[in-house]
Each structure stands twice: as structure tokens, then as C-alpha cells.
PDB file of N, CA, C and O in Angstrom:
ATOM      1  N   LEU A1326       0.404  -1.136  -0.269  1.00 56.00           N
ATOM      2  CA  LEU A1326       0.203   0.187   0.424  1.00 56.00           C
ATOM      3  C   LEU A1326       0.604   1.523   0.093  1.00 56.00           C
ATOM      4  O   LEU A1326       1.915   1.446   0.342  1.00 56.00           O
ATOM      5  N   VAL A1327       0.704   2.537  -1.050  1.00 62.00           N
ATOM      6  CA  VAL A1327       1.219   3.304  -0.869  1.00 62.00           C
ATOM      7  C   VAL A1327       0.305   4.351  -0.456  1.00 62.00           C
ATOM      8  O   VAL A1327      -0.842   4.899  -1.310  1.00 62.00           O
ATOM      9  N   ILE A1328       1.088   5.171   0.328  1.00 67.00           N
ATOM     10  CA  ILE A1328       0.117   6.959   0.988  1.00 67.00           C
ATOM     11  C   ILE A1328       0.433   7.625   0.023  1.00 67.00           C
ATOM     12  O   ILE A1328       1.834   8.082  -0.357  1.00 67.00           O
ATOM     13  N   SER A1329      -0.625   8.458  -1.076  1.00 59.00           N
ATOM     14  CA  SER A1329      -0.029   9.464  -1.751  1.00 59.00           C
ATOM     15  C   SER A1329      -0.726  10.307  -1.845  1.00 59.00           C
ATOM     16  O   SER A1329      -2.257  10.326  -1.545  1.00 59.00           O
ATOM     17  N   ASP A1330      -0.528  11.611  -1.839  1.00 56.00           N
ATOM     18  CA  ASP A1330      -1.029  13.333  -2.030  1.00 56.00           C
ATOM     19  C   ASP A1330      -2.665  12.994  -1.436  1.00 56.00           C
ATOM     20  O   ASP A1330      -3.813  13.137  -1.559  1.00 56.00           O
ATOM     21  N   VAL A1331      -2.335  13.010   0.078  1.00 58.00           N
ATOM     22  CA  VAL A1331      -3.316  13.226   1.014  1.00 58.00           C
ATOM     23  C   VAL A1331      -4.004  14.771   1.662  1.00 58.00           C
ATOM     24  O   VAL A1331      -4.531  14.673   2.114  1.00 58.00           O
ATOM     25  N   TYR A1332      -3.092  15.217   0.764  1.00 54.00           N
ATOM     26  CA  TYR A1332      -3.446  16.917   0.606  1.00 54.00           C
ATOM     27  C   TYR A1332      -5.028  17.303   0.407  1.00 54.00           C
ATOM     28  O   TYR A1332      -5.420  17.657   0.328  1.00 54.00           O
ATOM     29  N   ASN A1333      -5.343  16.315  -0.972  1.00 51.00           N
ATOM     30  CA  ASN A1333      -6.108  15.578  -1.642  1.00 51.00           C
ATOM     31  C   ASN A1333      -7.147  14.881  -1.479  1.00 51.00           C
ATOM     32  O   ASN A1333      -7.045  13.623  -1.954  1.00 51.00           O
ATOM     33  N   ILE A1334      -7.550  14.354  -0.437  1.00 47.00           N
ATOM     34  CA  ILE A1334      -7.577  13.461   0.310  1.00 47.00           C
ATOM     35  C   ILE A1334      -9.268  12.812  -0.644  1.00 47.00           C
ATOM     36  O   ILE A1334      -9.681  13.337  -0.733  1.00 47.00           O
ATOM     37  N   THR A1335      -8.855  11.271  -0.814  1.00 43.00           N
ATOM     38  CA  THR A1335      -9.944  10.571  -1.419  1.00 43.00           C
ATOM     39  C   THR A1335     -10.914  10.064  -0.020  1.00 43.00           C
ATOM     40  O   THR A1335     -10.654  10.074   0.624  1.00 43.00           O
ATOM     41  N   ALA A1336     -11.955   9.327  -0.820  1.00 39.00           N
ATOM     42  CA  ALA A1336     -12.521   8.541   0.028  1.00 39.00           C
ATOM     43  C   ALA A1336     -11.883   7.172   0.244  1.00 39.00           C
ATOM     44  O   ALA A1336     -12.498   6.958   1.424  1.00 39.00           O
ATOM     45  N   ASP A1337     -10.859   6.856  -0.081  1.00 44.00           N
ATOM     46  CA  ASP A1337      -9.980   5.395   0.437  1.00 44.00           C
ATOM     47  C   ASP A1337      -9.253   5.747   1.785  1.00 44.00           C
ATOM     48  O   ASP A1337      -8.922   5.411   2.556  1.00 44.00           O
ATOM     49  N   LEU A1338      -8.955   7.224   2.327  1.00 51.00           N
ATOM     50  CA  LEU A1338      -8.180   7.969   3.474  1.00 51.00           C
ATOM     51  C   LEU A1338      -8.812   8.985   3.639  1.00 51.00           C
ATOM     52  O   LEU A1338      -9.107   9.853   3.295  1.00 51.00           O
ATOM     53  N   SER A1339      -9.492   9.150   4.799  1.00 52.00           N
ATOM     54  CA  SER A1339      -9.755  10.029   5.991  1.00 52.00           C
ATOM     55  C   SER A1339      -9.403  10.356   7.260  1.00 52.00           C
ATOM     56  O   SER A1339      -8.866   9.689   7.656  1.00 52.00           O
ATOM     57  N   LEU A1340      -9.335  11.573   6.931  1.00 58.00           N
ATOM     58  CA  LEU A1340      -8.416  11.888   8.511  1.00 58.00           C
ATOM     59  C   LEU A1340      -9.314  12.737   9.427  1.00 58.00           C
ATOM     60  O   LEU A1340      -9.723  13.711   8.945  1.00 58.00           O
ATOM     61  N   PRO A1341      -9.478  12.367  10.567  1.00 61.00           N
ATOM     62  CA  PRO A1341     -10.419  13.384  11.618  1.00 61.00           C
ATOM     63  C   PRO A1341      -9.621  14.708  11.379  1.00 61.00           C
ATOM     64  O   PRO A1341      -8.693  15.045  10.970  1.00 61.00           O
ATOM     65  N   SER A1342     -10.694  15.984  11.677  1.00 62.00           N
ATOM     66  CA  SER A1342     -10.362  16.843  11.819  1.00 62.00           C
ATOM     67  C   SER A1342      -9.926  17.926  12.998  1.00 62.00           C
ATOM     68  O   SER A1342      -8.253  18.645  12.571  1.00 62.00           O
ATOM     69  N   ASP A1343      -9.301  16.902  13.868  1.00 65.00           N
ATOM     70  CA  ASP A1343      -9.201  17.485  14.977  1.00 65.00           C
ATOM     71  C   ASP A1343      -7.275  15.953  15.419  1.00 65.00           C
ATOM     72  O   ASP A1343      -7.249  16.330  16.654  1.00 65.00           O
ATOM     73  N   TYR A1344      -7.591  15.416  14.608  1.00 72.00           N
ATOM     74  CA  TYR A1344      -5.880  14.530  14.906  1.00 72.00           C
ATOM     75  C   TYR A1344      -4.906  15.144  15.150  1.00 72.00           C
ATOM     76  O   TYR A1344      -4.315  16.517  14.623  1.00 72.00           O
ATOM     77  N   ASP A1345      -3.971  14.919  15.506  1.00 78.00           N
ATOM     78  CA  ASP A1345      -2.527  15.845  15.790  1.00 78.00           C
ATOM     79  C   ASP A1345      -1.730  14.092  15.924  1.00 78.00           C
ATOM     80  O   ASP A1345      -0.089  14.758  15.726  1.00 78.00           O
ATOM     81  N   SER A1346      -1.801  13.367  15.691  1.00 82.00           N
ATOM     82  CA  SER A1346      -0.612  12.179  15.726  1.00 82.00           C
ATOM     83  C   SER A1346      -0.998  11.183  14.099  1.00 82.00           C
ATOM     84  O   SER A1346      -2.131  10.710  14.279  1.00 82.00           O
ATOM     85  N   LEU A1347       0.176  10.499  13.758  1.00 79.00           N
ATOM     86  CA  LEU A1347      -0.096   9.465  12.702  1.00 79.00           C
ATOM     87  C   LEU A1347       0.377   8.950  13.004  1.00 79.00           C
ATOM     88  O   LEU A1347       1.882   8.611  13.162  1.00 79.00           O
ATOM     89  N   LEU A1348      -0.473   7.237  12.629  1.00 79.00           N
ATOM     90  CA  LEU A1348       0.586   6.460  13.019  1.00 79.00           C
ATOM     91  C   LEU A1348       0.251   5.484  11.225  1.00 79.00           C
ATOM     92  O   LEU A1348      -0.631   5.103  10.975  1.00 79.00           O
ATOM     93  N   VAL A1349       1.805   4.978  10.953  1.00 80.00           N
ATOM     94  CA  VAL A1349       1.771   4.245   9.594  1.00 80.00           C
ATOM     95  C   VAL A1349       1.870   2.755   9.822  1.00 80.00           C
ATOM     96  O   VAL A1349       2.362   2.777   9.920  1.00 80.00           O
ATOM     97  N   SER A1350       0.543   2.211   9.010  1.00 77.00           N
ATOM     98  CA  SER A1350       0.299   0.989   9.585  1.00 77.00           C
ATOM     99  C   SER A1350       1.024   0.271   8.948  1.00 77.00           C
ATOM    100  O   SER A1350       1.833   0.355   7.939  1.00 77.00           O
ATOM    101  N   SER A1351       1.093  -1.346   8.982  1.00 80.00           N
ATOM    102  CA  SER A1351       2.452  -2.281   8.786  1.00 80.00           C
ATOM    103  C   SER A1351       1.937  -2.561   7.433  1.00 80.00           C
ATOM    104  O   SER A1351       3.273  -3.230   7.077  1.00 80.00           O
ATOM    105  N   ASN A1352       1.022  -2.477   6.589  1.00 84.00           N
ATOM    106  CA  ASN A1352       0.595  -2.834   5.150  1.00 84.00           C
ATOM    107  C   ASN A1352       1.092  -1.816   4.318  1.00 84.00           C
ATOM    108  O   ASN A1352       0.893  -1.740   3.043  1.00 84.00           O
ATOM    109  N   VAL A1353       1.613  -0.212   5.122  1.00 86.00           N
ATOM    110  CA  VAL A1353       2.313   0.527   3.616  1.00 86.00           C
ATOM    111  C   VAL A1353       3.918   0.931   3.771  1.00 86.00           C
ATOM    112  O   VAL A1353       4.645   0.183   4.424  1.00 86.00           O
ATOM    113  N   THR A1354       3.845   0.405   2.358  1.00 88.00           N
ATOM    114  CA  THR A1354       5.016   0.132   2.265  1.00 88.00           C
ATOM    115  C   THR A1354       6.237   1.715   1.784  1.00 88.00           C
ATOM    116  O   THR A1354       7.309   1.694   1.548  1.00 88.00           O
ATOM    117  N   GLU A1355       5.051   2.587   1.139  1.00 89.00           N
ATOM    118  CA  GLU A1355       5.635   4.253   0.673  1.00 89.00           C
ATOM    119  C   GLU A1355       5.025   4.936   1.520  1.00 89.00           C
ATOM    120  O   GLU A1355       3.484   4.950   0.866  1.00 89.00           O
ATOM    121  N   ILE A1356       5.299   6.164   1.227  1.00 88.00           N
ATOM    122  CA  ILE A1356       4.787   7.313   1.849  1.00 88.00           C
ATOM    123  C   ILE A1356       5.052   8.440   0.732  1.00 88.00           C
ATOM    124  O   ILE A1356       6.535   9.028   0.382  1.00 88.00           O
ATOM    125  N   GLY A1357       3.851   8.241  -0.449  1.00 88.00           N
ATOM    126  CA  GLY A1357       4.450   9.354  -1.842  1.00 88.00           C
ATOM    127  C   GLY A1357       4.977  10.943  -1.528  1.00 88.00           C
ATOM    128  O   GLY A1357       4.782  11.383  -0.565  1.00 88.00           O
ATOM    129  N   TYR A1358       5.080  11.282  -2.886  1.00 89.00           N
ATOM    130  CA  TYR A1358       5.642  12.966  -2.790  1.00 89.00           C
ATOM    131  C   TYR A1358       4.499  13.342  -2.389  1.00 89.00           C
ATOM    132  O   TYR A1358       3.212  13.372  -2.561  1.00 89.00           O
ATOM    133  N   LYS A1359       5.055  14.294  -1.405  1.00 89.00           N
ATOM    134  CA  LYS A1359       4.007  15.682  -0.642  1.00 89.00           C
ATOM    135  C   LYS A1359       2.653  14.808   0.078  1.00 89.00           C
ATOM    136  O   LYS A1359       1.669  15.756  -0.261  1.00 89.00           O
ATOM    137  N   SER A1360       2.667  13.497   0.343  1.00 87.00           N
ATOM    138  CA  SER A1360       1.179  13.109   0.718  1.00 87.00           C
ATOM    139  C   SER A1360       0.962  13.790   2.119  1.00 87.00           C
ATOM    140  O   SER A1360       0.024  13.520   1.917  1.00 87.00           O
ATOM    141  N   PHE A1361       1.607  14.351   2.767  1.00 88.00           N
ATOM    142  CA  PHE A1361       1.027  15.191   4.242  1.00 88.00           C
ATOM    143  C   PHE A1361       1.121  16.421   3.806  1.00 88.00           C
ATOM    144  O   PHE A1361       1.421  17.310   5.070  1.00 88.00           O
ATOM    145  N   PHE A1362       1.867  16.896   2.965  1.00 89.00           N
ATOM    146  CA  PHE A1362       2.091  18.433   2.450  1.00 89.00           C
ATOM    147  C   PHE A1362       1.395  19.557   3.463  1.00 89.00           C
ATOM    148  O   PHE A1362      -0.048  19.005   2.780  1.00 89.00           O
ATOM    149  N   GLY A1363       1.930  20.266   4.136  1.00 89.00           N
ATOM    150  CA  GLY A1363       0.731  21.478   4.989  1.00 89.00           C
ATOM    151  C   GLY A1363       0.013  20.875   5.704  1.00 89.00           C
ATOM    152  O   GLY A1363      -0.796  21.720   6.105  1.00 89.00           O
ATOM    153  N   HIS A1364      -0.127  19.468   6.173  1.00 87.00           N
ATOM    154  CA  HIS A1364      -0.938  19.089   7.257  1.00 87.00           C
ATOM    155  C   HIS A1364      -0.892  19.545   8.884  1.00 87.00           C
ATOM    156  O   HIS A1364       0.557  19.044   9.210  1.00 87.00           O
ATOM    157  N   ARG A1365      -1.241  21.022   9.037  1.00 87.00           N
ATOM    158  CA  ARG A1365      -0.523  21.434  10.179  1.00 87.00           C
ATOM    159  C   ARG A1365      -1.393  20.709  11.256  1.00 87.00           C
ATOM    160  O   ARG A1365      -0.246  21.260  12.500  1.00 87.00           O
ATOM    161  N   ASN A1366      -2.106  20.132  11.830  1.00 87.00           N
ATOM    162  CA  ASN A1366      -2.529  19.141  12.636  1.00 87.00           C
ATOM    163  C   ASN A1366      -1.509  18.393  13.599  1.00 87.00           C
ATOM    164  O   ASN A1366      -1.602  18.066  14.210  1.00 87.00           O
ATOM    165  N   ILE A1367      -1.018  17.776  12.648  1.00 89.00           N
ATOM    166  CA  ILE A1367       0.397  16.873  12.315  1.00 89.00           C
ATOM    167  C   ILE A1367       1.029  17.125  13.523  1.00 89.00           C
ATOM    168  O   ILE A1367       1.839  18.244  13.010  1.00 89.00           O
ATOM    169  N   GLU A1368       2.101  16.435  14.653  1.00 90.00           N
ATOM    170  CA  GLU A1368       2.513  17.082  15.557  1.00 90.00           C
ATOM    171  C   GLU A1368       3.202  15.816  15.887  1.00 90.00           C
ATOM    172  O   GLU A1368       5.022  15.935  16.334  1.00 90.00           O
ATOM    173  N   GLN A1369       3.165  14.213  15.419  1.00 91.00           N
ATOM    174  CA  GLN A1369       3.843  13.284  15.580  1.00 91.00           C
ATOM    175  C   GLN A1369       3.272  12.158  14.825  1.00 91.00           C
ATOM    176  O   GLN A1369       2.174  12.164  14.495  1.00 91.00           O
ATOM    177  N   VAL A1370       4.499  11.349  14.068  1.00 90.00           N
ATOM    178  CA  VAL A1370       4.642  10.383  13.019  1.00 90.00           C
ATOM    179  C   VAL A1370       5.072   9.225  13.713  1.00 90.00           C
ATOM    180  O   VAL A1370       6.444   9.325  14.258  1.00 90.00           O
ATOM    181  N   ASN A1371       4.610   8.187  13.555  1.00 89.00           N
ATOM    182  CA  ASN A1371       4.807   6.988  13.695  1.00 89.00           C
ATOM    183  C   ASN A1371       4.813   6.352  12.835  1.00 89.00           C
ATOM    184  O   ASN A1371       4.037   5.737  11.985  1.00 89.00           O
ATOM    185  N   ILE A1372       6.068   5.484  12.179  1.00 89.00           N
ATOM    186  CA  ILE A1372       6.490   4.685  10.868  1.00 89.00           C
ATOM    187  C   ILE A1372       7.090   3.577  10.782  1.00 89.00           C
ATOM    188  O   ILE A1372       8.271   3.863  11.707  1.00 89.00           O
ATOM    189  N   GLY A1373       6.658   2.459  10.714  1.00 87.00           N
ATOM    190  CA  GLY A1373       6.607   1.427  10.969  1.00 87.00           C
ATOM    191  C   GLY A1373       7.529   0.634   9.711  1.00 87.00           C
ATOM    192  O   GLY A1373       8.210   1.564   9.243  1.00 87.00           O
ATOM    193  N   ASP A1374       8.398  -0.466  10.298  1.00 89.00           N
ATOM    194  CA  ASP A1374       9.409  -0.831   9.347  1.00 89.00           C
ATOM    195  C   ASP A1374       9.227  -1.313   8.199  1.00 89.00           C
ATOM    196  O   ASP A1374      10.116  -1.912   7.588  1.00 89.00           O
ATOM    197  N   SER A1375       7.502  -1.664   7.918  1.00 88.00           N
ATOM    198  CA  SER A1375       7.663  -1.766   6.532  1.00 88.00           C
ATOM    199  C   SER A1375       7.641  -0.492   5.529  1.00 88.00           C
ATOM    200  O   SER A1375       7.809  -0.695   4.086  1.00 88.00           O
ATOM    201  N   VAL A1376       8.041   0.355   5.720  1.00 89.00           N
ATOM    202  CA  VAL A1376       7.938   1.947   4.434  1.00 89.00           C
ATOM    203  C   VAL A1376       9.164   1.410   4.587  1.00 89.00           C
ATOM    204  O   VAL A1376      10.254   1.835   5.463  1.00 89.00           O
ATOM    205  N   LYS A1377       9.324   1.892   3.122  1.00 91.00           N
ATOM    206  CA  LYS A1377      11.212   1.572   2.538  1.00 91.00           C
ATOM    207  C   LYS A1377      11.497   2.677   1.596  1.00 91.00           C
ATOM    208  O   LYS A1377      12.282   2.777   1.846  1.00 91.00           O
ATOM    209  N   ARG A1378      10.112   3.338   1.546  1.00 91.00           N
ATOM    210  CA  ARG A1378      10.562   4.850   1.219  1.00 91.00           C
ATOM    211  C   ARG A1378       9.994   6.163   1.448  1.00 91.00           C
ATOM    212  O   ARG A1378       8.331   5.603   1.397  1.00 91.00           O
ATOM    213  N   ILE A1379      10.063   7.030   1.741  1.00 91.00           N
ATOM    214  CA  ILE A1379      10.028   8.261   2.248  1.00 91.00           C
ATOM    215  C   ILE A1379       9.605   9.490   0.938  1.00 91.00           C
ATOM    216  O   ILE A1379      10.486   9.706   0.984  1.00 91.00           O
ATOM    217  N   GLY A1380       8.491  10.191   0.230  1.00 91.00           N
ATOM    218  CA  GLY A1380       9.078  10.658  -0.823  1.00 91.00           C
ATOM    219  C   GLY A1380       9.223  12.217  -0.332  1.00 91.00           C
ATOM    220  O   GLY A1380       8.962  12.679   0.627  1.00 91.00           O
ATOM    221  N   ASP A1381      10.116  12.876  -1.604  1.00 93.00           N
ATOM    222  CA  ASP A1381      10.525  14.381  -0.906  1.00 93.00           C
ATOM    223  C   ASP A1381       8.840  14.772  -0.800  1.00 93.00           C
ATOM    224  O   ASP A1381       8.192  14.617  -1.229  1.00 93.00           O
ATOM    225  N   GLN A1382       9.219  15.937   0.139  1.00 93.00           N
ATOM    226  CA  GLN A1382       8.588  16.889   0.785  1.00 93.00           C
ATOM    227  C   GLN A1382       7.410  16.110   1.338  1.00 93.00           C
ATOM    228  O   GLN A1382       6.029  16.808   1.780  1.00 93.00           O
ATOM    229  N   SER A1383       7.088  14.892   1.727  1.00 91.00           N
ATOM    230  CA  SER A1383       5.704  14.152   2.451  1.00 91.00           C
ATOM    231  C   SER A1383       5.668  14.902   3.718  1.00 91.00           C
ATOM    232  O   SER A1383       4.593  14.951   3.831  1.00 91.00           O
ATOM    233  N   PHE A1384       6.459  15.498   4.421  1.00 92.00           N
ATOM    234  CA  PHE A1384       5.777  16.376   5.783  1.00 92.00           C
ATOM    235  C   PHE A1384       6.158  17.537   5.855  1.00 92.00           C
ATOM    236  O   PHE A1384       6.084  18.642   6.679  1.00 92.00           O
ATOM    237  N   SER A1385       6.430  18.227   4.486  1.00 95.00           N
ATOM    238  CA  SER A1385       7.266  19.732   4.767  1.00 95.00           C
ATOM    239  C   SER A1385       5.318  20.254   4.511  1.00 95.00           C
ATOM    240  O   SER A1385       4.360  20.000   4.907  1.00 95.00           O
ATOM    241  N   TYR A1386       6.016  21.838   5.657  1.00 94.00           N
ATOM    242  CA  TYR A1386       4.759  22.544   5.953  1.00 94.00           C
ATOM    243  C   TYR A1386       3.995  22.150   7.066  1.00 94.00           C
ATOM    244  O   TYR A1386       2.808  22.035   6.737  1.00 94.00           O
ATOM    245  N   CYS A1387       4.421  20.801   7.582  1.00 92.00           N
ATOM    246  CA  CYS A1387       4.008  20.529   8.554  1.00 92.00           C
ATOM    247  C   CYS A1387       4.290  21.387   9.726  1.00 92.00           C
ATOM    248  O   CYS A1387       5.179  20.938  10.677  1.00 92.00           O
ATOM    249  N   SER A1388       3.844  22.667  10.277  1.00 94.00           N
ATOM    250  CA  SER A1388       4.700  23.672  10.824  1.00 94.00           C
ATOM    251  C   SER A1388       4.052  23.157  12.526  1.00 94.00           C
ATOM    252  O   SER A1388       5.351  23.687  12.972  1.00 94.00           O
ATOM    253  N   ASN A1389       3.463  22.080  12.765  1.00 93.00           N
ATOM    254  CA  ASN A1389       3.742  21.760  14.458  1.00 93.00           C
ATOM    255  C   ASN A1389       3.748  20.363  14.470  1.00 93.00           C
ATOM    256  O   ASN A1389       4.284  20.026  15.725  1.00 93.00           O
ATOM    257  N   LEU A1390       5.026  19.853  13.303  1.00 93.00           N
ATOM    258  CA  LEU A1390       5.441  18.163  13.449  1.00 93.00           C
ATOM    259  C   LEU A1390       6.899  18.619  14.477  1.00 93.00           C
ATOM    260  O   LEU A1390       7.584  19.535  14.708  1.00 93.00           O
ATOM    261  N   GLN A1391       6.690  17.547  15.499  1.00 94.00           N
ATOM    262  CA  GLN A1391       7.771  17.669  16.440  1.00 94.00           C
ATOM    263  C   GLN A1391       8.411  16.597  16.444  1.00 94.00           C
ATOM    264  O   GLN A1391       9.414  16.653  16.806  1.00 94.00           O
ATOM    265  N   VAL A1392       7.863  15.312  16.470  1.00 92.00           N
ATOM    266  CA  VAL A1392       8.445  13.964  16.261  1.00 92.00           C
ATOM    267  C   VAL A1392       8.321  13.046  15.271  1.00 92.00           C
ATOM    268  O   VAL A1392       7.101  13.111  14.740  1.00 92.00           O
ATOM    269  N   ILE A1393       9.252  12.277  14.987  1.00 91.00           N
ATOM    270  CA  ILE A1393       9.192  11.071  13.918  1.00 91.00           C
ATOM    271  C   ILE A1393       9.763  10.448  14.394  1.00 91.00           C
ATOM    272  O   ILE A1393      11.342  10.650  14.187  1.00 91.00           O
ATOM    273  N   HIS A1394       8.723   9.139  14.784  1.00 90.00           N
ATOM    274  CA  HIS A1394       9.392   7.982  15.053  1.00 90.00           C
ATOM    275  C   HIS A1394      10.035   6.944  13.584  1.00 90.00           C
ATOM    276  O   HIS A1394       8.764   6.597  13.060  1.00 90.00           O
ATOM    277  N   VAL A1395      10.892   6.505  13.628  1.00 89.00           N
ATOM    278  CA  VAL A1395      11.369   5.144  12.243  1.00 89.00           C
ATOM    279  C   VAL A1395      11.270   3.928  12.844  1.00 89.00           C
ATOM    280  O   VAL A1395      12.367   4.036  13.926  1.00 89.00           O
ATOM    281  N   GLY A1396      10.566   3.184  13.319  1.00 83.00           N
ATOM    282  CA  GLY A1396      11.111   1.924  13.048  1.00 83.00           C
ATOM    283  C   GLY A1396      10.287   1.556  14.375  1.00 83.00           C
ATOM    284  O   GLY A1396       9.436   1.966  14.858  1.00 83.00           O
ATOM    285  N   LYS A1397      11.277   0.216  14.994  1.00 72.00           N
ATOM    286  CA  LYS A1397      10.767  -0.352  16.308  1.00 72.00           C
ATOM    287  C   LYS A1397      10.777   1.103  17.444  1.00 72.00           C
ATOM    288  O   LYS A1397      11.146   1.228  17.839  1.00 72.00           O
TER     289      LYS A1397
END
């Protein structure tokens, strides 16, 4: 599963308006180019071992992002 262009969310993925933490599940292998671009609510991201590639600017302009955990 590849996450891409969440900035223009489709019916396949919806984020609650008050989220502040993002958990990338174990079936995700890639976070695509600009996937979460400009999501100012995100403060923390947890990325599992299954993610092998994180695209350019995936978290650009996430101005409240403070912590990114990668792996175990």
C-alpha cells in the first residue's frame, strides 16, 4: 500500500479534523511525494518498519510536527 497526495484526500483515506498524531500501519510500504504536505495538525508521526521509501516533501509545511519515530 502506498500513501500519496493526502493533501487532496479521497474516499479511500480520511483523517479526522482534530487529529494530531499519525500512525503509518504495517501494510504501508511507501509514503509518496507531498503525501501530508501542509497538514498543520500533525504533531507526531510513527512510521513502521514496512515503509521502505518516503517521498520528497512528504511532511513539508507540517508546521506543528515535532517528532517522527521510524522503525521499532
